[in-house]
C-alpha positions as CSV (number, residue, x, y, z in Angstrom):
1,M,-3.3,6.2,-4.2
2,A,-2.2,3.2,-6.3
3,L,-4.7,0.3,-6.0
4,N,-3.5,-2.0,-3.2
5,N,-3.7,-5.5,-4.7
6,I,-2.0,-7.2,-1.7
7,S,-4.4,-9.7,-0.1
8,V,-5.5,-8.9,3.4
9,L,-7.4,-10.7,6.1
10,V,-11.0,-9.5,5.9
11,F,-13.5,-10.1,8.6
12,S,-16.6,-8.3,9.9
13,L,-16.2,-6.2,13.1
14,S,-18.7,-4.2,15.1
15,Y,-18.4,-0.5,15.6
16,M,-16.8,-0.9,18.9
17,L,-14.2,-3.2,17.4
18,S,-13.5,-0.7,14.7
19,F,-12.8,2.0,17.3
20,S,-10.4,-0.2,19.2
21,I,-10.3,-4.0,19.1
22,L,-9.1,-4.2,22.6
23,A,-11.8,-2.0,24.0
24,S,-14.4,-4.7,23.5
25,L,-12.3,-7.9,24.1
26,S,-11.2,-9.1,27.6
27,L,-8.5,-11.5,28.4
28,A,-10.8,-14.0,30.0
29,D,-11.4,-11.4,32.7
30,T,-7.9,-11.8,34.0
31,G,-6.0,-8.9,35.6
32,S,-2.9,-7.4,33.9
33,S,-0.6,-9.0,36.6
34,S,-2.2,-12.4,36.3
35,I,-0.1,-15.3,34.9
36,V,-1.8,-16.8,31.9
37,P,-0.9,-18.9,29.0
38,P,0.1,-17.1,25.8
39,E,-3.0,-18.3,23.9
40,T,-5.2,-16.4,26.4
41,I,-3.3,-13.1,25.6
42,C,-3.2,-13.9,21.9
43,G,-6.9,-14.4,21.6
44,S,-7.4,-10.7,21.6
45,T,-5.0,-10.0,18.7
46,L,-5.7,-9.9,15.0
47,D,-3.7,-13.1,14.3
48,P,-3.7,-15.4,17.4
49,A,-1.7,-18.1,15.7
50,Y,1.1,-15.7,14.7
51,C,1.0,-14.0,18.1
52,K,1.6,-17.4,19.7
53,T,4.7,-17.9,17.7
54,V,5.9,-14.5,18.9
55,L,5.3,-15.1,22.5
56,G,6.5,-18.8,22.7
57,N,5.3,-21.3,25.3
58,K,6.1,-19.8,28.6
59,N,3.3,-18.4,30.8
60,G,3.5,-14.8,31.9
61,N,1.4,-11.7,32.5
62,I,0.6,-9.0,29.9
63,F,3.7,-7.0,30.8
64,D,6.0,-10.0,30.3
65,Y,4.4,-10.8,26.9
66,G,4.4,-7.1,25.9
67,R,8.1,-6.8,26.6
68,I,8.9,-9.9,24.5
69,S,6.9,-8.4,21.6
70,F,8.6,-5.0,22.0
71,Q,12.0,-6.5,22.0
72,K,11.3,-8.5,18.8
73,S,9.7,-5.5,17.1
74,L,12.7,-3.3,17.8
75,S,15.1,-6.1,16.6
76,Q,13.1,-6.5,13.4
77,A,13.0,-2.8,12.8
78,R,16.8,-2.7,12.9
79,K,17.1,-5.7,10.6
80,F,14.8,-4.1,8.1
81,L,16.8,-0.8,8.1
82,N,19.9,-2.8,7.4
83,L,18.1,-4.6,4.5
84,V,17.2,-1.3,2.9
85,D,20.7,0.0,3.3
86,S,22.1,-3.1,1.6
87,Y,20.0,-2.4,-1.5
88,L,20.9,1.3,-1.5
89,Q,24.6,0.3,-1.6
90,I,24.1,-1.3,-5.0
91,N,22.0,1.5,-6.4
92,S,23.9,1.7,-9.6
93,S,22.0,-1.2,-10.9
94,L,18.6,0.1,-9.8
95,S,16.2,2.5,-11.6
96,Q,15.8,6.0,-10.3
97,Y,12.3,5.4,-9.1
98,T,13.4,2.3,-7.1
99,I,16.2,4.3,-5.5
100,G,13.7,7.0,-4.5
101,A,11.4,4.3,-3.1
102,L,14.2,2.8,-1.1
103,E,15.2,6.2,0.3
104,D,11.6,6.7,1.4
105,C,11.7,3.3,3.1
106,R,15.0,4.1,4.8
107,F,13.6,7.4,6.1
108,L,10.5,5.7,7.4
109,A,12.4,2.7,8.9
110,E,14.7,5.0,10.8
111,Q,11.8,6.9,12.2
112,S,10.1,3.6,13.2
113,Q,13.2,2.4,15.0
114,E,13.4,5.6,17.0
115,Y,9.7,5.3,18.0
116,L,10.2,1.7,19.1
117,S,13.4,2.5,21.0
118,T,11.7,5.3,22.9
119,I,8.7,3.2,23.9
120,Y,10.7,0.1,24.8
121,A,12.9,2.1,27.1
122,T,9.8,3.0,29.2
123,A,7.7,-0.1,28.8
124,N,10.6,-2.3,29.8
125,Q,10.6,-0.8,33.2
126,A,6.9,-0.3,33.8
127,N,4.5,-2.9,35.2
128,A,1.4,-0.7,35.3
129,V,-0.5,1.7,33.1
130,L,1.4,4.8,32.1
131,P,0.2,8.4,32.6
132,T,-2.5,9.1,30.1
133,S,-0.6,11.7,28.0
134,Q,2.5,9.4,27.7
135,A,0.3,6.4,26.9
136,E,-1.4,8.4,24.1
137,D,1.9,9.5,22.7
138,F,3.2,5.9,22.6
139,E,0.0,4.6,21.1
140,T,0.4,7.3,18.4
141,Y,4.0,6.3,17.7
142,L,3.1,2.6,17.4
143,S,0.3,3.5,15.0
144,A,2.8,5.4,13.0
145,V,5.2,2.4,12.9
146,L,2.5,0.4,11.1
147,T,1.7,3.4,8.8
148,N,5.4,3.7,7.9
149,Q,5.6,0.0,7.0
150,Q,2.6,0.3,4.7
151,T,3.9,3.5,3.1
152,C,7.2,1.8,2.3
153,L,5.3,-1.1,0.8
154,D,3.0,1.1,-1.3
155,G,6.0,2.9,-2.8
156,L,7.9,-0.2,-3.9
157,P,8.5,-0.5,-7.7
158,S,6.3,-2.6,-9.9
159,S,8.8,-2.9,-12.7
160,A,10.1,-6.4,-13.6
161,S,13.7,-5.1,-13.6
162,D,13.6,-4.4,-9.9
163,A,11.3,-7.2,-8.9
164,R,13.8,-8.7,-6.5
165,V,13.8,-5.5,-4.4
166,K,10.0,-5.6,-4.1
167,N,9.9,-9.3,-3.4
168,D,12.5,-9.2,-0.7
169,L,11.2,-6.1,1.0
170,S,7.5,-7.0,0.7
171,S,8.1,-10.3,2.4
172,S,9.9,-8.6,5.3
173,L,7.4,-5.8,5.5
174,S,4.5,-8.3,5.7
175,D,6.1,-10.3,8.5
176,D,7.2,-7.2,10.4
177,S,3.7,-5.6,10.2
178,K,2.2,-8.7,11.8
179,L,4.7,-8.4,14.6
180,H,4.2,-4.7,15.1
181,S,0.4,-5.3,15.2
182,V,0.9,-7.7,18.1
183,T,3.1,-5.2,19.8
184,L,0.4,-2.5,19.5
185,A,-2.3,-4.8,20.7
186,L,-0.3,-5.8,23.8
187,F,0.7,-2.3,24.6
188,L,-2.9,-1.1,24.6
189,K,-3.9,-4.0,26.9
190,G,-1.1,-3.6,29.4
191,W,0.1,0.0,29.6
192,V,-2.8,2.2,28.4
193,P,-5.4,3.5,30.9
194,E,-9.0,3.4,30.0
195,K,-10.0,6.3,27.9
196,K,-12.8,8.6,29.2
197,I,-14.8,10.3,26.5
198,V,-15.9,13.9,27.4
199,T,-19.2,14.9,25.8
200,S,-19.5,18.6,26.4
201,W,-17.1,21.5,26.0
202,P,-16.9,25.3,25.8
203,Q,-15.7,26.9,22.7
204,N,-12.1,28.0,22.6
205,G,-11.9,31.4,20.9
206,R,-8.2,32.4,21.2
207,H,-6.2,33.9,18.4
208,L,-2.6,34.4,18.0
209,D,-0.7,37.0,20.0
210,F,3.0,37.2,20.8
211,K,4.7,37.2,24.2
212,N,8.0,38.8,23.2
213,G,9.6,39.1,26.6
214,R,12.3,36.6,25.6
215,L,13.2,38.5,22.5
216,P,16.2,40.9,22.4
217,L,15.1,44.5,22.7
218,I,16.4,45.2,19.2
219,M,13.7,42.8,17.8
220,S,10.8,44.7,19.3
221,D,10.2,47.0,16.4
222,R,10.3,44.1,14.0
223,V,7.9,42.1,16.1
224,R,5.5,45.1,16.1
225,G,5.8,45.5,12.4
226,I,5.1,41.8,11.8
227,Y,2.2,42.0,14.2
228,D,0.7,45.0,12.3
229,S,1.3,43.4,8.9
230,A,-0.2,40.1,9.7
231,R,-3.1,41.6,11.6
232,H,-4.3,43.5,8.5
233,H,-4.0,40.5,6.1
234,G,-5.6,37.1,5.9
235,R,-8.1,36.3,8.7
236,K,-7.0,38.6,11.5
237,L,-4.3,36.2,12.4
238,L,-2.9,38.2,15.3
239,A,-6.1,39.6,16.9
240,K,-5.5,40.1,20.6
241,P,-7.2,37.7,23.0
242,D,-10.3,39.1,24.6
243,K,-9.4,40.3,28.2
244,T,-6.9,37.5,28.8
245,D,-3.2,37.3,29.2
246,Q,-2.8,34.3,27.0
247,S,-0.1,34.5,24.4
248,V,2.1,32.6,22.0
249,V,5.8,32.5,23.1
250,V,8.2,33.2,20.3
251,N,12.0,32.9,20.8
252,D,13.1,34.4,17.5
253,I,11.7,35.9,14.3
254,V,13.2,36.0,10.8
255,V,11.7,37.4,7.7
256,V,11.8,35.8,4.2
257,S,11.4,38.2,1.3
258,Q,12.3,37.7,-2.3
259,D,13.3,41.3,-2.8
260,G,16.1,41.0,-0.3
261,S,14.5,43.2,2.3
262,G,14.3,40.4,4.9
263,N,16.8,38.1,6.6
264,F,16.5,35.5,3.8
265,T,15.3,35.3,0.2
266,T,14.3,31.6,0.4
267,I,12.2,29.6,2.8
268,N,14.7,26.8,2.9
269,D,17.5,29.1,4.0
270,A,15.3,30.4,6.8
271,I,14.5,26.9,8.0
272,D,18.1,25.9,7.9
273,A,18.8,28.8,10.3
274,A,16.2,27.5,12.9
275,P,17.6,25.9,16.0
276,N,17.5,22.1,16.4
277,N,15.3,20.2,18.9
278,T,13.7,23.2,20.5
279,A,11.7,22.3,23.7
280,A,8.0,23.0,23.6
281,D,8.2,25.7,26.4
282,A,11.1,27.5,24.7
283,G,8.9,29.2,22.2
284,Y,8.5,29.1,18.4
285,F,11.1,30.0,15.8
286,L,8.9,32.1,13.7
287,I,9.5,32.6,10.0
288,F,7.4,35.4,8.5
289,I,7.2,34.9,4.7
290,N,6.4,38.0,2.7
291,E,4.0,37.9,-0.2
292,G,5.3,36.1,-3.3
293,V,5.4,32.9,-5.3
294,Y,8.1,30.6,-3.8
295,Q,9.1,27.9,-6.3
296,E,10.8,25.7,-3.7
297,Y,10.6,22.1,-2.4
298,V,10.5,22.5,1.3
299,S,11.4,19.7,3.7
300,I,11.2,20.4,7.4
301,A,13.3,17.7,9.2
302,K,12.5,16.2,12.6
303,T,15.1,18.3,14.3
304,K,13.3,21.6,13.5
305,K,10.8,21.3,16.3
306,Y,8.3,24.1,17.1
307,L,8.7,26.0,13.9
308,M,6.0,28.5,12.9
309,L,5.6,29.6,9.3
310,I,3.4,32.7,8.8
311,G,2.5,34.1,5.4
312,E,0.7,37.2,4.3
313,G,-2.5,35.2,3.3
314,I,-3.9,32.6,1.1
315,N,-3.0,33.4,-2.6
316,R,-0.5,36.0,-1.3
317,T,2.2,33.8,0.1
318,I,2.4,30.7,-2.2
319,I,4.8,27.7,-2.1
320,T,4.6,25.8,-5.3
321,G,6.1,22.8,-7.1
322,N,5.0,20.1,-9.7
323,H,6.5,16.8,-8.7
324,S,4.3,13.8,-9.4
325,V,4.1,10.0,-9.8
326,G,3.7,10.7,-13.5
327,D,7.2,12.2,-13.5
328,N,8.7,9.2,-11.7
329,F,8.5,10.4,-8.1
330,T,6.9,8.3,-5.3
331,T,3.7,9.7,-3.9
332,F,5.5,10.1,-0.6
333,N,8.3,12.2,-2.2
334,S,6.1,14.2,-4.6
335,A,5.2,16.8,-2.0
336,T,5.9,20.4,-2.6
337,V,6.2,20.8,1.2
338,A,6.9,17.9,3.6
339,V,7.1,18.3,7.3
340,V,8.0,15.8,10.1
341,A,9.0,18.2,12.9
342,Q,7.0,18.0,16.0
343,G,4.9,21.1,16.9
344,F,4.9,22.6,13.4
345,V,2.5,25.5,12.7
346,A,1.7,27.1,9.4
347,V,-0.6,30.1,8.9
348,N,-1.8,32.1,6.0
349,I,0.1,30.2,3.3
350,T,-1.0,28.5,0.0
351,F,0.6,25.1,-0.6
352,R,0.4,24.1,-4.3
353,N,1.2,21.3,-6.7
354,T,0.7,22.3,-10.3
355,A,1.4,18.9,-11.9
356,G,-2.3,18.8,-13.1
357,P,-4.8,16.0,-13.3
358,S,-3.0,14.0,-16.0
359,K,0.1,13.4,-13.9
360,G,-1.5,11.2,-11.2
361,Q,-0.6,11.4,-7.6
362,A,0.9,14.9,-6.9
363,V,1.1,16.1,-3.3
364,A,0.9,19.7,-2.3
365,L,1.7,19.1,1.4
366,R,2.7,16.0,3.3
367,S,2.6,16.1,7.1
368,G,4.0,13.4,9.3
369,A,4.6,15.9,12.1
370,D,3.1,15.1,15.5
371,M,0.9,17.8,16.9
372,S,1.1,19.9,13.7
373,T,-1.4,22.7,13.1
374,F,-2.5,24.5,9.9
375,Y,-4.6,27.6,10.2
376,S,-6.0,29.7,7.3
377,C,-4.0,27.8,4.7
378,S,-4.9,26.6,1.2
379,F,-3.9,23.2,-0.3
380,E,-4.2,23.1,-4.1
381,G,-3.7,20.1,-6.4
382,Y,-5.7,17.4,-8.1
383,Q,-5.0,13.8,-7.1
384,D,-3.6,13.3,-3.6
385,T,-3.4,17.0,-2.7
386,L,-3.2,16.8,1.1
387,Y,-1.2,13.9,2.6
388,T,-2.1,13.6,6.3
389,H,0.5,10.8,6.6
390,S,0.8,10.0,10.3
391,L,0.6,11.1,14.0
392,R,-1.7,13.9,15.3
393,Q,-2.7,16.9,13.1
394,F,-5.2,19.8,13.2
395,Y,-6.5,22.0,10.3
396,R,-8.6,25.0,10.9
397,E,-10.3,27.4,8.4
398,C,-8.3,25.9,5.5
399,D,-9.2,25.5,1.8
400,I,-8.5,22.1,0.2
401,Y,-8.8,21.6,-3.6
402,G,-8.6,18.4,-5.5
403,T,-10.1,15.5,-7.5
404,I,-9.2,12.0,-6.5
405,D,-8.4,11.0,-2.9
406,Y,-7.4,14.5,-2.2
407,I,-7.4,14.2,1.5
408,F,-5.6,11.0,2.3
409,G,-3.2,9.3,4.7
410,N,-3.3,7.6,8.1
411,A,-2.9,10.4,10.7
412,A,-5.3,11.0,13.5
413,V,-6.5,14.3,12.1
414,V,-9.3,16.8,12.6
415,L,-10.2,19.3,9.9
416,Q,-12.4,22.0,11.4
417,N,-14.3,24.8,9.7
418,C,-12.5,24.1,6.4
419,N,-13.7,24.7,2.8
420,I,-13.4,21.6,0.7
421,Y,-13.6,22.1,-3.1
422,S,-13.8,19.3,-5.7
423,R,-12.3,20.2,-9.0
424,L,-12.9,19.0,-12.5
425,P,-11.1,15.6,-13.1
426,L,-10.1,14.0,-16.3
427,G,-12.8,12.6,-18.6
428,G,-14.3,9.4,-17.3
429,Q,-13.0,9.9,-13.7
430,F,-15.0,10.5,-10.5
431,N,-14.0,12.5,-7.5
432,T,-13.4,11.1,-4.0
433,I,-12.7,13.6,-1.3
434,T,-11.0,11.2,1.2
435,A,-9.0,8.0,1.1
436,Q,-8.1,7.1,4.7
437,G,-5.4,4.5,5.1
438,R,-5.8,2.7,8.5
439,T,-4.5,-0.9,8.3
440,D,-5.1,-2.1,11.8
441,P,-8.2,-1.7,14.0
442,N,-6.0,-0.8,17.0
443,Q,-4.4,2.2,15.3
444,N,-5.8,5.5,16.8
445,T,-6.0,7.0,13.4
446,G,-8.7,8.4,11.1
447,T,-10.0,11.5,9.4
448,S,-12.6,13.6,11.2
449,I,-14.1,16.5,9.2
450,Q,-16.2,18.9,11.3
451,N,-18.2,21.9,10.3
452,A,-16.8,21.9,6.7
453,T,-18.3,23.5,3.7
454,I,-18.2,21.1,0.8
455,K,-18.8,22.6,-2.7
456,A,-17.7,22.3,-6.3
457,A,-14.7,24.4,-7.4
458,D,-15.3,26.9,-10.2
459,D,-14.1,24.5,-12.9
460,L,-16.5,21.8,-11.7
461,A,-19.5,23.9,-11.0
462,S,-20.9,23.8,-14.5
463,N,-20.2,20.0,-14.8
464,V,-21.7,18.8,-11.5
465,G,-24.3,16.8,-13.3
466,T,-21.8,14.8,-15.3
467,V,-19.1,14.2,-12.7
468,Q,-19.8,12.1,-9.7
469,T,-18.3,13.2,-6.4
470,Y,-18.1,11.0,-3.3
471,L,-17.1,11.6,0.3
472,G,-14.5,8.9,0.3
473,R,-13.4,5.4,-0.5
474,P,-11.5,2.8,1.5
475,W,-7.8,2.9,0.6
476,K,-6.9,0.4,3.3
477,N,-8.8,-2.4,5.2
478,Y,-9.8,-0.4,8.3
479,S,-10.3,3.0,6.7
480,R,-12.0,5.4,9.1
481,T,-13.6,8.7,8.2
482,V,-16.3,10.8,9.8
483,F,-18.1,13.8,8.4
484,M,-20.0,15.7,11.0
485,Q,-21.9,19.0,11.3
486,S,-20.8,19.9,7.7
487,F,-22.6,21.5,4.8
488,M,-22.7,19.3,1.7
489,D,-23.7,20.8,-1.6
490,S,-25.5,19.0,-4.4
491,L,-22.3,17.7,-6.0
492,I,-22.2,14.8,-3.5
493,N,-23.6,11.6,-5.0
494,S,-26.6,10.3,-3.1
495,A,-24.7,7.0,-2.3
496,G,-22.2,9.1,-0.4
497,W,-19.3,6.7,-0.6
498,H,-17.6,4.6,-3.3
499,E,-15.9,1.2,-3.1
500,W,-12.2,0.8,-3.8
501,S,-12.3,-2.6,-5.5
502,G,-15.2,-4.9,-5.2
503,D,-16.1,-5.7,-1.6
504,F,-12.6,-4.8,-0.3
505,A,-12.9,-3.4,3.3
506,L,-16.7,-2.8,3.1
507,S,-17.2,-4.7,6.3
508,T,-14.1,-3.6,8.2
509,L,-14.0,0.1,7.4
510,Y,-15.7,2.7,9.7
511,Y,-17.4,5.5,7.8
512,A,-19.9,7.7,9.6
513,E,-22.0,10.8,9.2
514,Y,-23.5,13.0,11.9
515,N,-25.8,16.0,11.7
516,N,-24.7,17.3,8.3
517,T,-26.8,19.7,6.2
518,G,-27.3,20.7,2.6
519,P,-28.6,18.9,-0.5
520,G,-25.8,16.4,-0.5
521,S,-26.2,15.4,3.1
522,D,-29.4,13.3,2.8
523,T,-28.5,9.8,4.0
524,T,-31.7,8.1,2.7
525,N,-29.9,6.5,-0.3
526,R,-26.5,6.0,1.2
527,V,-24.5,2.8,0.8
528,T,-25.6,-0.2,2.8
529,W,-22.2,-1.5,3.8
530,S,-22.0,-2.9,7.3
531,G,-19.1,-0.5,8.0
532,Y,-21.2,2.6,7.2
533,H,-23.1,4.4,10.0
534,V,-25.3,7.3,10.7
535,I,-24.3,8.1,14.2
536,N,-25.6,10.1,17.2
537,A,-23.9,12.8,19.3
538,T,-22.4,10.2,21.8
539,D,-20.6,8.4,19.0
540,A,-19.6,11.6,17.2
541,A,-18.0,12.8,20.4
542,N,-15.3,10.2,19.9
543,F,-14.1,12.2,16.8
544,T,-13.8,15.7,18.3
545,V,-10.6,17.7,18.8
546,S,-10.6,16.9,22.5
547,N,-11.2,13.2,22.3
548,F,-9.7,12.1,19.0
549,I,-6.4,14.0,18.9
550,G,-6.1,15.2,22.5
551,G,-6.0,18.7,21.1
552,D,-6.7,20.5,24.4
553,N,-3.2,19.5,25.4
554,W,-1.3,21.0,22.5
555,I,-3.4,23.3,20.3
556,P,-3.7,26.2,22.9
557,Q,0.0,26.9,22.7
558,T,-0.3,27.6,19.0
559,G,-2.8,30.4,19.5
560,V,-5.0,28.9,16.8
561,P,-8.7,29.1,17.5
562,Y,-10.5,25.8,17.8
563,L,-13.6,24.1,19.1
564,S,-12.9,21.2,21.5
565,G,-16.1,19.3,21.0
566,L,-19.4,19.3,19.1
567,M,-21.1,22.6,18.0
C-alpha cells in the first residue's frame, strides 16, 4: 500500500456502527413506505448535508429516495468512464505509469457501471425488501463500487508532469464516492431484509469428487487419470465423499503440460479455450495444470465464469512473475495472476511474485472474483502478496508468505485453516500481516482469519528478536480485520497491531481477536485504541463463513472442505 494522505472524515463509532451503520440507526421509527422529508432519511447517512443535496426538497419514502440516488450514481459512473476515456485518447503525452493507472481506472469504472445498472434495474421496480440472497449480492456489488473508486484513486500518478490527470480524476472520484456511499446506505435501509446471525453449525467435511455424466464418453479415461493423479498429490484433493452422492459437476476438462503431452502448453491458452459466461449449474471448465514452473501473467476475465484450475500441488505447479511498483506497474496491475470471473476455483497451485523486498508492492495473486475459492494453494511474495480486492472470497488450507501488508484489499473474505508466514523484510522495516481497506462503514467487507497458524518463515526465524511483526494496520478509515481461533507464535509483537499514520482510523477501524492461542496471542498488552476489541463467541459468529460471506450458499458446489461456523 502507498500511504493514503487524502484527508477523510474521522469520527468515533461504536462496534455496532462499525458492523453496519444502518443496523443501529432508525429513521425516526418511520416505516419504509412512510412519506418523510429528506433530512429524516439523510440523518442516517455518513454525510447528511451532502445527502440532502442529492435527494432535493421533495418528500418521499425510502424507495423514492433510493431510486433518486441510484439514478444519479449510475449517471455519474457513466460520466466518470467517459472522463477516463478522454484522457486515454491523449495518451501520447502521458507517462507509461499514468497510462497504466488510467487503464486500471477504466476497467474498474466499467465494472462499477455494470454493477449499478444491474441493481438499478431491480430496485427501480421494487417497493419492498428483496429476497435475502439477491439483497446480499447487491450489497456486495455496491460495496465493490466504492472499492473500485478507491482503487482507481490510489493508483493515480504522483508525478508533477501528470498532475492534471490526478487533480481532475481525484475531484470526480471524491464526489462520486460520496454519492455511492449515500446509495449504499439507502439501499440497505430500503431493500435489504434484517440479517439473522446463526450461532451454531455442523462441520462440513466434503472433498472434491467429479460427476462426469455430462462428459463425452471419450473423456472418461482422462477423467479417471486426472482423478488418480490428483488424488495421490497435494492434500488428497479428490478424496471421495464419505457415504454421500455429493459431487462436483464438470462440463469439460483440458490439460496443460509444458512438454506438449496435454491439450495446451500454456495456462493462458487453456483459459482462452474456456467457454464464456457459463451458468453455475452447467458445471466447471476444469484446467488441470501439470507440474512445472509457468512464467506467465495470467488474467482471468469476467466472462470466464466457473473456471477451475487444479495443479499437482504446492511447489509442484507454480505460476510466477516479477512485476512490481518498483518497476513502474500499479499495485493493481502488478499481479502475477489476476482473476475477476465469478465462481473461480484454484487448487494445489503456487502463485508467486519474485520481485523481492526492494521493489515495493508486488502482488502474487489479485482476486476481484465474486464467490472465488482457493484450496491448498500457496501465495509467495514480500510486500502486498495476496490482494483480496473485492467481493466474496474463501481460502482454505493455503500458505501465505510476505512482509508488509501481505494480505490486503477490501473483499469480504474468510481465510480458514491457513498457514501465514512472515518473511525477513529490508533493514529497518517491520512486518504487518494485514492491511484491510474498508472506506465506508456500510460496506459488508473485511478480513476474517480463522484457525490459522501464524509463524516466522525460515528466513525470519533467526531474526524474530530484531524484526517486529504485527497482525495488521489500518490502510483505510474503516479497516476491519478479525483473528479468531488461531495459533500465534512468538513473532507477534505484544501490542498486536500497528498504526498507519498517527491517529488515522484508530477510532473508526474494527480490529478484533477471539480465542487465539500461542505465545503471541496474549492480549494483556494490546493496543488501547477504541476500535480494538477482544470479542466473545456471539460477536465472533458475525465473521464466520456462514454469516460473513454466505459461504453455505456457494462453497459446497466447489467440493472444497470448509467449516461454516466456529470450531
